[in-house]
Amino acid sequence: VLGWVQLNGVNQPEILKIKIPELDIEYETLSNNEGFAEIKFSSEFELWSPENPKLYKVIVKSKKDEVTDEIGFRNIEVKGNKVLLNNTPIFLKSVNIHEENPFKAAKAYSKEDALILLNWAKDLGCNMVRLAHYPHSEYMVKLAEKMGLMVWSEIPVYQHIEFSNPEVPQKMDLMMKEMIRRDRNRCAVVIWSLSNETYTSTPNRDSALIELTKQCKLLDSTRLITHVINNQGYENNTFNVWDTLYNYVDIIALNEYLGWYVPWQGKPSDTKWKFVNDKPVFISEFGGEALFGSNLGPKDEAASWSEEYQEKIYQDQIEMFNEVPNLIGVSPWILVDYRSSGRMHPVYQKGYNRKGLISEKGEKKKAWYIMKEYYENN
């Protein structure tokens, strides 16, 4: 175990104690004149995992203060083109979640709100949740940890960002540090995502995000780091997946919406892939919109907004997943239909993004069962 303790203010050196009662650990370390103390010790831990989300009571004591937390111990890393949790390869079965309680049509901020969303994720068969596109409430992260759900946490660096504005890199750096500071002791958090769908053509984009990535790695070496990209080429049923940022991340994460925004150019099982390097690959978004119960229009046309068409998208995507090299996980967009002021189709949307596997009333669409079966078999 490696760590540190920082006391407030400048102090004379003093002894700090780390206690883990369940393991009879009482570790002492000495702070320096700035109140900083390093922690380094070993023990036989029961490691945290989705199957066994073990947490230990950890007490940190100084002369005049004491902090108690529940902390799990685990290791997440990349070896070759695999992701390993506690030295064992793992397939990341995820779902995207927005911080919204559909029954209230309001932001999800309470423990009860978080449980609604996370219980659905567990029911789907997930072992991870992608909390898009911003850090969610502490309830969401802490409950996910207790329920055995790994967490992908992300800062809101999204699409049309003006990277050439000198204030933008400063703001990104602040958001990244705040995200890490709050959840650095949450073992469920296994991925820091530092951007989503930004464009190589944007001035200063590469240099700003590369520097942000380097700073993130310096601050935290215990988690994987990624950027989500959607600028891959698709021609002759072949993906050409490239981006300068992929040379600096731990996993290649990409969003693709074949069958919805982009038509298939051949059989899903015949899709070919070209990658800029040999890193693990994660499909971070895919799917399409459907109105629960819709039976209007042809079922084989996207314009019908039918559950059957969405179901077919998921069937085709899963057929394609079987051919993706180095695939270590997927995350459909999205768990639940959510409010979106730009989605104003008067019949099918009415102010909602309908890509959810579940309607805003809690009704499970046909695609839900396709995804659930896929996760049960992987």
PDB file of N, CA and C in Angstrom, residues 5 52 57 68 70 90 93 157 171 206 213 215 221 232 240 252 288 290 300 302 332 349 362:
ATOM      1  N   VAL A   5      -0.378  11.314   3.753  1.00  0.00           N
ATOM      2  CA  VAL A   5      -1.272  12.121   4.575  1.00  0.00           C
ATOM      3  C   VAL A   5      -0.760  13.551   4.541  1.00  0.00           C
ATOM      4  N   ASN A  52     -16.649  -9.526  -5.130  1.00  0.00           N
ATOM      5  CA  ASN A  52     -16.411  -9.452  -3.697  1.00  0.00           C
ATOM      6  C   ASN A  52     -15.993  -8.023  -3.332  1.00  0.00           C
ATOM      7  N   LYS A  57     -12.468  -0.684   7.234  1.00  0.00           N
ATOM      8  CA  LYS A  57     -12.460   0.548   8.003  1.00  0.00           C
ATOM      9  C   LYS A  57     -11.009   0.980   8.191  1.00  0.00           C
ATOM     10  N   THR A  68     -11.913   8.813   9.536  1.00  0.00           N
ATOM     11  CA  THR A  68     -12.264   7.410   9.314  1.00  0.00           C
ATOM     12  C   THR A  68     -12.948   7.271   7.963  1.00  0.00           C
ATOM     13  N   GLU A  70     -14.076   4.118   4.729  1.00  0.00           N
ATOM     14  CA  GLU A  70     -14.126   2.728   4.275  1.00  0.00           C
ATOM     15  C   GLU A  70     -13.401   2.657   2.942  1.00  0.00           C
ATOM     16  N   ILE A  90     -10.063  -8.927 -17.230  1.00  0.00           N
ATOM     17  CA  ILE A  90     -11.474  -8.662 -16.973  1.00  0.00           C
ATOM     18  C   ILE A  90     -12.103  -8.002 -18.187  1.00  0.00           C
ATOM     19  N   LYS A  93     -18.068  -4.719 -18.472  1.00  0.00           N
ATOM     20  CA  LYS A  93     -19.467  -4.733 -18.893  1.00  0.00           C
ATOM     21  C   LYS A  93     -20.149  -3.507 -18.297  1.00  0.00           C
ATOM     22  N   VAL A 157     -15.125  17.834 -20.564  1.00  0.00           N
ATOM     23  CA  VAL A 157     -14.400  18.414 -21.704  1.00  0.00           C
ATOM     24  C   VAL A 157     -14.985  17.738 -22.934  1.00  0.00           C
ATOM     25  N   LYS A 171      -8.750  25.628 -16.505  1.00  0.00           N
ATOM     26  CA  LYS A 171     -10.017  25.095 -15.993  1.00  0.00           C
ATOM     27  C   LYS A 171     -10.024  23.562 -16.063  1.00  0.00           C
ATOM     28  N   ASP A 206      -4.580  19.063 -29.250  1.00  0.00           N
ATOM     29  CA  ASP A 206      -3.655  17.974 -28.936  1.00  0.00           C
ATOM     30  C   ASP A 206      -2.714  18.351 -27.796  1.00  0.00           C
ATOM     31  N   THR A 213      -3.118  14.914 -19.733  1.00  0.00           N
ATOM     32  CA  THR A 213      -2.909  13.481 -19.512  1.00  0.00           C
ATOM     33  C   THR A 213      -1.638  13.233 -18.705  1.00  0.00           C
ATOM     34  N   GLN A 215      -0.185  15.263 -16.608  1.00  0.00           N
ATOM     35  CA  GLN A 215      -0.387  15.712 -15.240  1.00  0.00           C
ATOM     36  C   GLN A 215      -1.239  14.723 -14.455  1.00  0.00           C
ATOM     37  N   SER A 221      -1.226   7.180 -10.317  1.00  0.00           N
ATOM     38  CA  SER A 221      -0.744   6.052 -11.126  1.00  0.00           C
ATOM     39  C   SER A 221      -1.536   4.782 -10.854  1.00  0.00           C
ATOM     40  N   GLN A 232     -12.986   8.446 -35.853  1.00  0.00           N
ATOM     41  CA  GLN A 232     -12.462   7.344 -36.643  1.00  0.00           C
ATOM     42  C   GLN A 232     -13.077   7.338 -38.045  1.00  0.00           C
ATOM     43  N   ASN A 240     -11.059   2.844 -39.372  1.00  0.00           N
ATOM     44  CA  ASN A 240      -9.670   3.285 -39.234  1.00  0.00           C
ATOM     45  C   ASN A 240      -9.602   4.146 -37.967  1.00  0.00           C
ATOM     46  N   ILE A 252      -7.838   2.468 -25.660  1.00  0.00           N
ATOM     47  CA  ILE A 252      -8.480   3.149 -26.780  1.00  0.00           C
ATOM     48  C   ILE A 252      -9.985   3.112 -26.549  1.00  0.00           C
ATOM     49  N   GLY A 288     -29.084   3.540 -30.428  1.00  0.00           N
ATOM     50  CA  GLY A 288     -30.017   4.272 -31.272  1.00  0.00           C
ATOM     51  C   GLY A 288     -31.295   4.544 -30.503  1.00  0.00           C
ATOM     52  N   ALA A 290     -35.355   4.750 -29.616  1.00  0.00           N
ATOM     53  CA  ALA A 290     -36.631   4.047 -29.772  1.00  0.00           C
ATOM     54  C   ALA A 290     -37.593   4.528 -28.691  1.00  0.00           C
ATOM     55  N   ASP A 300     -38.046  -1.974 -39.905  1.00  0.00           N
ATOM     56  CA  ASP A 300     -36.669  -2.053 -40.388  1.00  0.00           C
ATOM     57  C   ASP A 300     -36.128  -0.690 -40.808  1.00  0.00           C
ATOM     58  N   ALA A 302     -35.005   3.273 -39.456  1.00  0.00           N
ATOM     59  CA  ALA A 302     -34.692   4.079 -38.273  1.00  0.00           C
ATOM     60  C   ALA A 302     -35.799   5.079 -37.979  1.00  0.00           C
ATOM     61  N   PRO A 332     -23.163   0.668 -23.717  1.00  0.00           N
ATOM     62  CA  PRO A 332     -24.228   1.243 -24.543  1.00  0.00           C
ATOM     63  C   PRO A 332     -24.646   2.623 -24.063  1.00  0.00           C
ATOM     64  N   GLN A 349     -40.002  11.965 -29.494  1.00  0.00           N
ATOM     65  CA  GLN A 349     -39.043  12.451 -28.504  1.00  0.00           C
ATOM     66  C   GLN A 349     -39.676  13.341 -27.430  1.00  0.00           C
ATOM     67  N   GLY A 362     -39.464   3.825 -16.538  1.00  0.00           N
ATOM     68  CA  GLY A 362     -38.919   2.591 -15.974  1.00  0.00           C
ATOM     69  C   GLY A 362     -39.250   1.340 -16.759  1.00  0.00           C
TER      70      GLY A 362
END
